[in-house]
Structures are given as structure tokens and as C-alpha cells.
PDB file of C-alpha atoms in Angstrom:
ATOM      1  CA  UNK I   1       0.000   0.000   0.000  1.00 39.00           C
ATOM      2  CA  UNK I   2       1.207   3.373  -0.660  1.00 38.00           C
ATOM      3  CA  UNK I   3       1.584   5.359   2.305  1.00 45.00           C
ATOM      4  CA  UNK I   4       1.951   9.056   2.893  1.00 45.00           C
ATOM      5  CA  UNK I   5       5.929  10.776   3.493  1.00 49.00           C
ATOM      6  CA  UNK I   6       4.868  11.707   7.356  1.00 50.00           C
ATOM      7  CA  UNK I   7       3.402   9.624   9.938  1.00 79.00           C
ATOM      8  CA  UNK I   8       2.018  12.021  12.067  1.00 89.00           C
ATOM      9  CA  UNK I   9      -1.865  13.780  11.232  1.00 94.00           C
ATOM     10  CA  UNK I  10      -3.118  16.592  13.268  1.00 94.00           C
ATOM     11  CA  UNK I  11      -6.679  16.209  14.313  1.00 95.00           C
ATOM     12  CA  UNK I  12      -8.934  18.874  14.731  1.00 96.00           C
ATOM     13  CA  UNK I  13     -12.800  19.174  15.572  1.00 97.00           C
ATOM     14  CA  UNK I  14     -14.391  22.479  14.494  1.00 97.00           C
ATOM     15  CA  UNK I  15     -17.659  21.884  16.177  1.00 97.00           C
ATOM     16  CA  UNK I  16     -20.114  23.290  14.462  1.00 98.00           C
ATOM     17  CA  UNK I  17     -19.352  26.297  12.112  1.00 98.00           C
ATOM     18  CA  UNK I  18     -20.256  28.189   8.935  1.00 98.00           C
ATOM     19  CA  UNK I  19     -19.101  27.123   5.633  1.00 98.00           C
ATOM     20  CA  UNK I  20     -17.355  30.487   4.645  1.00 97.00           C
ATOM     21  CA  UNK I  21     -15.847  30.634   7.801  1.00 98.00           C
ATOM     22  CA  UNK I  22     -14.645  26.863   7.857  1.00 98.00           C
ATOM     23  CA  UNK I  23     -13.383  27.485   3.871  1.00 97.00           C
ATOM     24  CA  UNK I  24     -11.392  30.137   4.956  1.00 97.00           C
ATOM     25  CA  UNK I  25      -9.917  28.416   7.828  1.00 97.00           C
ATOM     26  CA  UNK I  26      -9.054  25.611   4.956  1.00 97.00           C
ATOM     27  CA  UNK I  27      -7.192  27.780   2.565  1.00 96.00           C
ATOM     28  CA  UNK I  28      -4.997  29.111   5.623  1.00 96.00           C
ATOM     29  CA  UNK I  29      -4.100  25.538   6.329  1.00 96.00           C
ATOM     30  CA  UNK I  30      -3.373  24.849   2.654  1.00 96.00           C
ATOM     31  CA  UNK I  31      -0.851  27.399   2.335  1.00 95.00           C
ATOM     32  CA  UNK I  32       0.714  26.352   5.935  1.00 95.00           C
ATOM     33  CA  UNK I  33       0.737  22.967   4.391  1.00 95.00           C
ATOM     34  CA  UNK I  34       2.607  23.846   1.048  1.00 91.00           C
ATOM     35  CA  UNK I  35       5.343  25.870   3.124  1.00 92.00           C
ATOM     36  CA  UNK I  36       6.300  23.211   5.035  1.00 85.00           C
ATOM     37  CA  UNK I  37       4.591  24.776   8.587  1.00 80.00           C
ATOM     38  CA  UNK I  38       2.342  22.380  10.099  1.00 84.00           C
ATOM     39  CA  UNK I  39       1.781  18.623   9.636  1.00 88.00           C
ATOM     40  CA  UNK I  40      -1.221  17.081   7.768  1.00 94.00           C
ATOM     41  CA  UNK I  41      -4.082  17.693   9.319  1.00 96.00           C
ATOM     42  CA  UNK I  42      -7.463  15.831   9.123  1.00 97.00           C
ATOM     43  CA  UNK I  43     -10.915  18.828   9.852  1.00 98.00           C
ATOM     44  CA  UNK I  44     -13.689  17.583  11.445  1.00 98.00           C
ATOM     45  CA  UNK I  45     -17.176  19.615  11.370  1.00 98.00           C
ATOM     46  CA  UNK I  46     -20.596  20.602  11.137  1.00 98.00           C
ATOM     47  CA  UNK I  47     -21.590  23.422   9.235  1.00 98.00           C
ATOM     48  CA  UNK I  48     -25.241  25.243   9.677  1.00 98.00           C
ATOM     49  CA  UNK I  49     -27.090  24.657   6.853  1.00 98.00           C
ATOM     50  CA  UNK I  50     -25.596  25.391   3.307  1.00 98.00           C
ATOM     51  CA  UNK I  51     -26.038  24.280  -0.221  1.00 97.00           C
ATOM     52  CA  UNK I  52     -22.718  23.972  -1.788  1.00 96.00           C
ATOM     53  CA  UNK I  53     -22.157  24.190  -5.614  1.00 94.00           C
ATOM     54  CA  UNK I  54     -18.646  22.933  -6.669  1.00 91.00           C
ATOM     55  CA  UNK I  55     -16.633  23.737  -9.841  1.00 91.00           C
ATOM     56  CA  UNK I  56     -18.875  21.270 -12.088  1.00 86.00           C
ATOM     57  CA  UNK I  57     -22.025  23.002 -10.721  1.00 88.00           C
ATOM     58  CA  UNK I  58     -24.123  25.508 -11.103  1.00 87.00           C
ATOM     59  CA  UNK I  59     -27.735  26.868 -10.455  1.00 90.00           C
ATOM     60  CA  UNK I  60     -29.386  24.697 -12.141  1.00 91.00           C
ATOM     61  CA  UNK I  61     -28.598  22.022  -9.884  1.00 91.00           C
ATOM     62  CA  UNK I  62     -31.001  23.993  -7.159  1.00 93.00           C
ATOM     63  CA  UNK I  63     -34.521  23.374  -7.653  1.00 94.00           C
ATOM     64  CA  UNK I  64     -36.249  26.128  -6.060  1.00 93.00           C
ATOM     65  CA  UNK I  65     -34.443  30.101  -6.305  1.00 94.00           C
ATOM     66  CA  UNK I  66     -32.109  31.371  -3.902  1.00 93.00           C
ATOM     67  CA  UNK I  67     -34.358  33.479  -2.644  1.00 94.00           C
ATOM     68  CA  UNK I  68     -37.150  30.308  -1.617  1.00 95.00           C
ATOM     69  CA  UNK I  69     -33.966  28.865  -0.260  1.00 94.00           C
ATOM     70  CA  UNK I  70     -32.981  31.499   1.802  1.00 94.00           C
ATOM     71  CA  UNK I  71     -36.876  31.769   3.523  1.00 94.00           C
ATOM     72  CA  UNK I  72     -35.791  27.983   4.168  1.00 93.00           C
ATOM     73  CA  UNK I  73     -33.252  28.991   6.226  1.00 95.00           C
ATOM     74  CA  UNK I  74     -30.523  27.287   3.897  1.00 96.00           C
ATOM     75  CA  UNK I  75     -27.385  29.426   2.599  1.00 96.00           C
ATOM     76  CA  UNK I  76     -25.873  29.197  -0.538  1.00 97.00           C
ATOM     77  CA  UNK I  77     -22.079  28.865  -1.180  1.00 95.00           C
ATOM     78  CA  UNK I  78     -20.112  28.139  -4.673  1.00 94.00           C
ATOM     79  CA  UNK I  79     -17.224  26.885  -3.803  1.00 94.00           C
ATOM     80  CA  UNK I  80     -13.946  25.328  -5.871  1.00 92.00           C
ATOM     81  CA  UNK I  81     -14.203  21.602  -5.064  1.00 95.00           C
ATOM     82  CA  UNK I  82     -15.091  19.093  -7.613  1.00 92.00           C
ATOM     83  CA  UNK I  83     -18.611  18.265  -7.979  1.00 90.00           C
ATOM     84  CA  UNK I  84     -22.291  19.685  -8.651  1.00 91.00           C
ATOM     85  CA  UNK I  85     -24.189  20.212  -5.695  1.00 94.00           C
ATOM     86  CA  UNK I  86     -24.782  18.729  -1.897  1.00 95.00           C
ATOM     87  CA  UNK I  87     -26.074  19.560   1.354  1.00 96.00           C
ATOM     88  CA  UNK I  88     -24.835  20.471   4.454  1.00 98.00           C
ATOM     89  CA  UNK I  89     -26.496  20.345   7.616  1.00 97.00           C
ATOM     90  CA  UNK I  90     -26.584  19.850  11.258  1.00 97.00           C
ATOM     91  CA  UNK I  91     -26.070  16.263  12.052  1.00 98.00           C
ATOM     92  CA  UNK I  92     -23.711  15.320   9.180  1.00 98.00           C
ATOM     93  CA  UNK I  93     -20.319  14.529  10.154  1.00 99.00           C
ATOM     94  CA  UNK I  94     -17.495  16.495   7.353  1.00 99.00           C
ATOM     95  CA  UNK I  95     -14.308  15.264   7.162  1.00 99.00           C
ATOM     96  CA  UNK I  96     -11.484  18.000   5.285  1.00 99.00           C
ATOM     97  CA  UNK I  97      -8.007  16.186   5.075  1.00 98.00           C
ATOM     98  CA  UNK I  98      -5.709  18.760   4.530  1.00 98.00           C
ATOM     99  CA  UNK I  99      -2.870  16.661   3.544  1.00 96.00           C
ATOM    100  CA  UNK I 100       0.598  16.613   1.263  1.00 94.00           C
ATOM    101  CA  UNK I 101      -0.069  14.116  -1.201  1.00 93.00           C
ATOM    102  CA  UNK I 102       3.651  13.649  -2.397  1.00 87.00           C
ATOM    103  CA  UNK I 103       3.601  10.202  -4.482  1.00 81.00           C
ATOM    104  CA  UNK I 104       0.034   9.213  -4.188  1.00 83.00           C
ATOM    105  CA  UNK I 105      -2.237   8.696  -7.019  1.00 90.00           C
ATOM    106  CA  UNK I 106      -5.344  11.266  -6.839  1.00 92.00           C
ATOM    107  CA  UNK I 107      -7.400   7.716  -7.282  1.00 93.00           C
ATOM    108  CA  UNK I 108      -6.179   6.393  -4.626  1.00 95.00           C
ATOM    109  CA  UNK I 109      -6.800   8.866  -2.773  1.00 96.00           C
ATOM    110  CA  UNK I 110     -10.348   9.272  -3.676  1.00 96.00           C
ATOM    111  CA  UNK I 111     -11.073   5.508  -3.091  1.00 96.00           C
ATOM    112  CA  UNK I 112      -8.862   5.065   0.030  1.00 97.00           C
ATOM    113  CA  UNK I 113     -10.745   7.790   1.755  1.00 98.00           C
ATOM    114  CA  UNK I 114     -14.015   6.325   1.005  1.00 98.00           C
ATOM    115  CA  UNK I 115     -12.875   3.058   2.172  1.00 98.00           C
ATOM    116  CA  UNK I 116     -12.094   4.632   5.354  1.00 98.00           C
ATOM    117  CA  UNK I 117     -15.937   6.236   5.320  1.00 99.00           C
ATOM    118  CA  UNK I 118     -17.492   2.635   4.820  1.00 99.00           C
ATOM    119  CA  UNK I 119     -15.394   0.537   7.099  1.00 98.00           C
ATOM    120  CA  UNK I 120     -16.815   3.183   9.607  1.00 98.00           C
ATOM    121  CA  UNK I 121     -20.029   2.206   8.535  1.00 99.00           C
ATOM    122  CA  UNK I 122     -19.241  -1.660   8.377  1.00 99.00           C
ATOM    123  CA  UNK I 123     -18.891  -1.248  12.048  1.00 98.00           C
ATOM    124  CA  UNK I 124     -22.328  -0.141  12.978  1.00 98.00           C
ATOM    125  CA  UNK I 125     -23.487  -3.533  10.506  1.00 98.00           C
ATOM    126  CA  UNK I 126     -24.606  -1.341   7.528  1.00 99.00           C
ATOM    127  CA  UNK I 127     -23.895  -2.546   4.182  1.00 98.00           C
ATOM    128  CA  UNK I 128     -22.082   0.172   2.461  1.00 98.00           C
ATOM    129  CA  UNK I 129     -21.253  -0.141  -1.075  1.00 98.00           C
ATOM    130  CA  UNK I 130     -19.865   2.008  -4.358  1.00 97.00           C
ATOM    131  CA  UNK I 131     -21.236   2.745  -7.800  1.00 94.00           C
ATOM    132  CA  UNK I 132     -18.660   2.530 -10.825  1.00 90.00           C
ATOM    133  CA  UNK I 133     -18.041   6.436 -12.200  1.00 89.00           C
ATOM    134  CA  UNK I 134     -19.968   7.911  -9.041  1.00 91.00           C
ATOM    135  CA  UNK I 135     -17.917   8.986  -6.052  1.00 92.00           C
ATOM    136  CA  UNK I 136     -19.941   8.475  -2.800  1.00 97.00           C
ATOM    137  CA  UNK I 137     -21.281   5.583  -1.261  1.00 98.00           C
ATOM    138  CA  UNK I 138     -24.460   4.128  -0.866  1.00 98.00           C
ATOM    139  CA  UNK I 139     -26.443   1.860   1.968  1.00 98.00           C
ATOM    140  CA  UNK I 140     -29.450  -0.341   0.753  1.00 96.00           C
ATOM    141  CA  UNK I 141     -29.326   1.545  -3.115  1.00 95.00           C
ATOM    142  CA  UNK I 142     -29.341   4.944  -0.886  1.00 97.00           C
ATOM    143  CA  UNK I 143     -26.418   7.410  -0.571  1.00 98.00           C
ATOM    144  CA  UNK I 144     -24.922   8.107   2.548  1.00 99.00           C
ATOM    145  CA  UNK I 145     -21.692   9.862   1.840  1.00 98.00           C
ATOM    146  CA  UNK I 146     -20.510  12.205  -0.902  1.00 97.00           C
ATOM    147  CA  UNK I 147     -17.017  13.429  -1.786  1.00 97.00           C
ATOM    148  CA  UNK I 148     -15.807  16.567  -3.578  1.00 96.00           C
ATOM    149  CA  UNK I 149     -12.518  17.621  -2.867  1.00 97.00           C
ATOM    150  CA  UNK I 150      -9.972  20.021  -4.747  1.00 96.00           C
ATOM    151  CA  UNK I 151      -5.659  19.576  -4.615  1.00 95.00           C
ATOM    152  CA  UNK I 152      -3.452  22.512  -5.329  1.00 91.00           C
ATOM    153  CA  UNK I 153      -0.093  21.946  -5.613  1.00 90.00           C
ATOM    154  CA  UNK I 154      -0.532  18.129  -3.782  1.00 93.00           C
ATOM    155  CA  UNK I 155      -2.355  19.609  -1.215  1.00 96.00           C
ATOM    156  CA  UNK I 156      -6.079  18.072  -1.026  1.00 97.00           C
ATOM    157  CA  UNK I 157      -8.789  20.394   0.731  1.00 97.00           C
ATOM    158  CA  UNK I 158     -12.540  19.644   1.209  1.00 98.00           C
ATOM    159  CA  UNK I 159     -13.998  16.310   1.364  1.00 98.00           C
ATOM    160  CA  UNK I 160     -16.555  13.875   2.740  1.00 98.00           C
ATOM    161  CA  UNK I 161     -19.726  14.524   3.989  1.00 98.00           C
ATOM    162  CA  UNK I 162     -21.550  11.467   5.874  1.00 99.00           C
ATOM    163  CA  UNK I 163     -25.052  11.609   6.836  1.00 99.00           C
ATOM    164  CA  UNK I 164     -25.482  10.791  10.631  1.00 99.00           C
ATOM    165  CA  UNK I 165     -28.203  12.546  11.817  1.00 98.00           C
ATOM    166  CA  UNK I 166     -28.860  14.838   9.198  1.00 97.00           C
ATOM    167  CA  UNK I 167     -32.117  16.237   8.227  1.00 95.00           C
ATOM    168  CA  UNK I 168     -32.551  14.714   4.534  1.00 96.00           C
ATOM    169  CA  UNK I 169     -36.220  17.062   3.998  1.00 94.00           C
ATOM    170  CA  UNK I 170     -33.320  19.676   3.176  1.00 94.00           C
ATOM    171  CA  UNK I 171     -31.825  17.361   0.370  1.00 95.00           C
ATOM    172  CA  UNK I 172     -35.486  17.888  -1.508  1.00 93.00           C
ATOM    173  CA  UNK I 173     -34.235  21.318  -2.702  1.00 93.00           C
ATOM    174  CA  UNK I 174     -31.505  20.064  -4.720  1.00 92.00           C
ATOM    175  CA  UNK I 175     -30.095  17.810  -7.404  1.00 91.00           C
ATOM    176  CA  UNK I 176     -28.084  16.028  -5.295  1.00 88.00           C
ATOM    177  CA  UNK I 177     -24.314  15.772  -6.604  1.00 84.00           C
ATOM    178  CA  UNK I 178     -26.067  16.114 -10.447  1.00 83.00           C
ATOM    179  CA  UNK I 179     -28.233  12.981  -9.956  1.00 83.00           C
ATOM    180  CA  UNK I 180     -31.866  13.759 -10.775  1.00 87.00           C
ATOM    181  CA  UNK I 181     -34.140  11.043  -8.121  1.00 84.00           C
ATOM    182  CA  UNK I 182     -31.238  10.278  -6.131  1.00 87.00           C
ATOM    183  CA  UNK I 183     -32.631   9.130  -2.612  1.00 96.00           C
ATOM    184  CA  UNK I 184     -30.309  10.271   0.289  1.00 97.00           C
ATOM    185  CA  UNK I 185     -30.097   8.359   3.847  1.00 98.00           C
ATOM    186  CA  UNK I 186     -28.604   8.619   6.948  1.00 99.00           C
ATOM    187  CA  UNK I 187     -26.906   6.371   9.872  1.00 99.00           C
ATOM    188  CA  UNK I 188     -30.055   7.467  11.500  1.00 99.00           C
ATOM    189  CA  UNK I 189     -32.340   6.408   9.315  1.00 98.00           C
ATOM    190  CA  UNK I 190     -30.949   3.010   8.360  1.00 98.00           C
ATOM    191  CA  UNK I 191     -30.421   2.121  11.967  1.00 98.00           C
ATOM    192  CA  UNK I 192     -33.868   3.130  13.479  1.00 98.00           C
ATOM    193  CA  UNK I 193     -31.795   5.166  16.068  1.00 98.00           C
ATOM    194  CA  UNK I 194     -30.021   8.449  16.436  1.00 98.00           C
ATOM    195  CA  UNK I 195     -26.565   7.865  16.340  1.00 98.00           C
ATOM    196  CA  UNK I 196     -23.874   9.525  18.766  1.00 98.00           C
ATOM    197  CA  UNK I 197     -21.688  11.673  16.257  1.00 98.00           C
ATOM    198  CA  UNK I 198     -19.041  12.115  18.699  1.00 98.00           C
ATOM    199  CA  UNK I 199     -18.387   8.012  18.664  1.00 98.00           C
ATOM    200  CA  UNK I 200     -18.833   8.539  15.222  1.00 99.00           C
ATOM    201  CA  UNK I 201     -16.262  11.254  14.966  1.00 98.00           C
ATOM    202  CA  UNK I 202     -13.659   8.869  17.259  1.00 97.00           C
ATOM    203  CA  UNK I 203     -14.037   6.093  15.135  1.00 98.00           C
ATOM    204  CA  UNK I 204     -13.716   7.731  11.877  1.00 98.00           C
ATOM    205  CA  UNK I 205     -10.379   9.171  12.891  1.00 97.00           C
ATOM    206  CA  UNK I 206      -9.399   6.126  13.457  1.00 96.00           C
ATOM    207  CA  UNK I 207     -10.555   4.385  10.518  1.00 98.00           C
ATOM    208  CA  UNK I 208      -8.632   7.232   8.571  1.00 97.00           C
ATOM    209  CA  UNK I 209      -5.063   6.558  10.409  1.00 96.00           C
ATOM    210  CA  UNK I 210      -5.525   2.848   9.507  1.00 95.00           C
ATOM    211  CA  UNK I 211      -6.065   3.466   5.955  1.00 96.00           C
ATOM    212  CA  UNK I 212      -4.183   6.219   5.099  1.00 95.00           C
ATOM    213  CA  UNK I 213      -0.829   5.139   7.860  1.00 93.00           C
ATOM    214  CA  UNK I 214      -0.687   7.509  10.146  1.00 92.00           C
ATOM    215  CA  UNK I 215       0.621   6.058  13.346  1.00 77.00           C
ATOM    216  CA  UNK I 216       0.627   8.935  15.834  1.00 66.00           C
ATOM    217  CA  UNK I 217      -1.872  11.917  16.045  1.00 69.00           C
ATOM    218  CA  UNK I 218       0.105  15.118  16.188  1.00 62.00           C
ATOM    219  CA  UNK I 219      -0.829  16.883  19.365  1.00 61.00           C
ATOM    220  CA  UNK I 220      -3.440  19.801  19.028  1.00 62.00           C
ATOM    221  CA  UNK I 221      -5.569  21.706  21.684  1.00 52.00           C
ATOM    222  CA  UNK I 222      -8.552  20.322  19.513  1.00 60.00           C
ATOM    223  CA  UNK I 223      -7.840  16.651  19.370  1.00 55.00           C
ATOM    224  CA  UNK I 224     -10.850  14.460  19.827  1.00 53.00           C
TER     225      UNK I 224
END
């Protein structure tokens, strides 16, 4: 397996915070990243809720105005990842790795951070699974998780978005990641329970060192 140059990932937990606060946050990290002043760091967060639009997007993907989606209480944010359009919400667990990718393939990348996503999900006996050509992953034909991420210079930014607890009414207002009809889920929902996101949040970091090699956490006031 191809592993990344440093073994240590700094872990930090955001709580829950805007989008355009949280981006900016993301592109200060970046450019720590690129000059060599801070370690790889893995974001966790929940942002208020937002409608994103990525670099393959646009407003066609919403399907009311921005004005009807403002009265829902749901902000709107274009942003420079890859992708169409997704929701985010409280309830939803993001992940932003903000890591050097040095010799890794951007497709293994992709796929080795989902992989982390559904072994998470393996543990709570869900039955996660991928579609050929679509990024994200799906539980009983439903998706759970979606991915858009951007790299600059090797450096990766944005990322997964996992449906824990999330209000999917919201999702209604969208074309979800371009797909007309595509039926979201949750942890929630699939379980017949709410789901602790902290545990979730522990466990995910975890899943992520295993995959991705990391063998100590770099110490941060915000470690979880």
C-alpha cells in the first residue's frame, strides 16, 4: 500500500461552524501545508445549513431560487471543489483532510478515503457499497456519503460529507451531486436510532489513520 511521506496527522474538531468561515480556515491551512509549517491535518465539522455548488455546478442544480432557499433557512455557497451540488447540515459529520499528497495517485486517494468512510459504517453492521463512475457511497441503493474535494499543488482540501443525523427534507431542494431522483439516507435512518456523532467522529479518525498510515496523532488543543 502506498503510504503518505509523514506519519504524524493533526486532528482537529471544528464543532459546528459556517461554511465560509470553515473554507477560509481551509485555505490558511493549505498554504501552511505547502510551506512546510504544520503537519497534515485531518478537519472535522458541522456546518449550519448550506447548499454547496462545486466547480462542475451551477444553479441549475437547485430546484427552487435562492431566494425560496434562503426563507428555508438554507445558505448558498459556490465553492472550488469538484462536484455539482450537496447539502450540508446539522447532524452530518465532514471530514477535510488537509494533507501533502507527495507520491500518491489522486485515485487512490479518492477511493482510500471512502474506504475509510465505509469501514466506519461496516462497524455499525450497515452494508455500504460504491457505484462505478460515481464517487460516494451508498447503503441499501441509498447514498450516505458524498465526496468533492480540490488539490493545489498536492495539497487536497474539502472532502466527505456522511449523513449521521442529518435532516434529509433539506436534500429535496436540490439535485443532489447532479443525480436527478437520487434518494439520500442517513446512519439514523438506516439504523432506526439516532446515532452519537461524537463516537462517530472517534471512530472515523481512526478508521482514517488505519487506511491512510498515520501512526501517531500530532498533538493539538482540539484533538478528539
Amino acid at each position: 500500500m502506498i503510504s503518505v511521506k509523514e506519519k504524524q496527522i493533526e486532528v482537529q474538531d471544528w464543532g459546528c461552524l459556517d461554511y465560509a468561515t470553515a473554507y477560509a480556515r481551509q485555505k490558511c491551512f493549505i498554504e501552511e501545508r505547502r510551506i512546510g509549517d504544520s503537519h497534515d491535518r485531518l478537519i472535522l465539522v458541522e456546518h449550519p445549513s448550506v447548499v454547496t455548488i462545486g466547480s462542475s455546478g451551477d444553479l441549475s442544480d437547485l430546484c427552487i431560487s435562492k431566494t425560496l432557499l434562503r426563507n428555508q433557512g438554507i445558505s448558498l455557497f459556490e465553492t472550488d471543489r469538484g462536484g455539482k451540488a450537496t447539502f450540508h447540515g446539522p447532524g452530518q459529520m465532514i471530514a477535510y483532510p488537509i494533507i501533502k499528497l507527495y507520491n500518491m495517485d489522486l485515485h487512490w486517494y479518492v477511493q482510500t478515503f471512502l474506504k475509510a468512510v465505509a469501514d466506519l459504517l461496516t462497524e455499525y453492521g450497515l452494508n455500504p457499497i460504491f457505484k462505478k463512475g460515481q464517487p460516494g457511497i451508498w447503503v441499501a441503493g441509498k447514498k450516505i456519503a458524498s465526496i468533492g474535494i480540490a488539490v493545489k499543488k498536492m495539497i487536497t482540501s474539502h472532502g466527505v460529507g456522511l449523513n449521521v443525523n442529518t435532516d434529509l427534507n433539506s436534500f429535496q431542494w436540490i439535485v443532489p451531486c447532479g443525480h436527478p431522483g437520487e434518494i439520500m439516507t442517513s446512519m439514523e435512518k438506516e439504523l432506526g436510532v439516532s446515532v452519537d456523532l461524537t463516537v462517530v467522529k472517534k471512530r472515523f479518525v481512526q478508521s482514517f489513520r488505519n487506511h491512510f498510515g498515520y501512526s501517531l496523532q500530532h498533538p493539538s488543543k482540539n484533538n478528539i
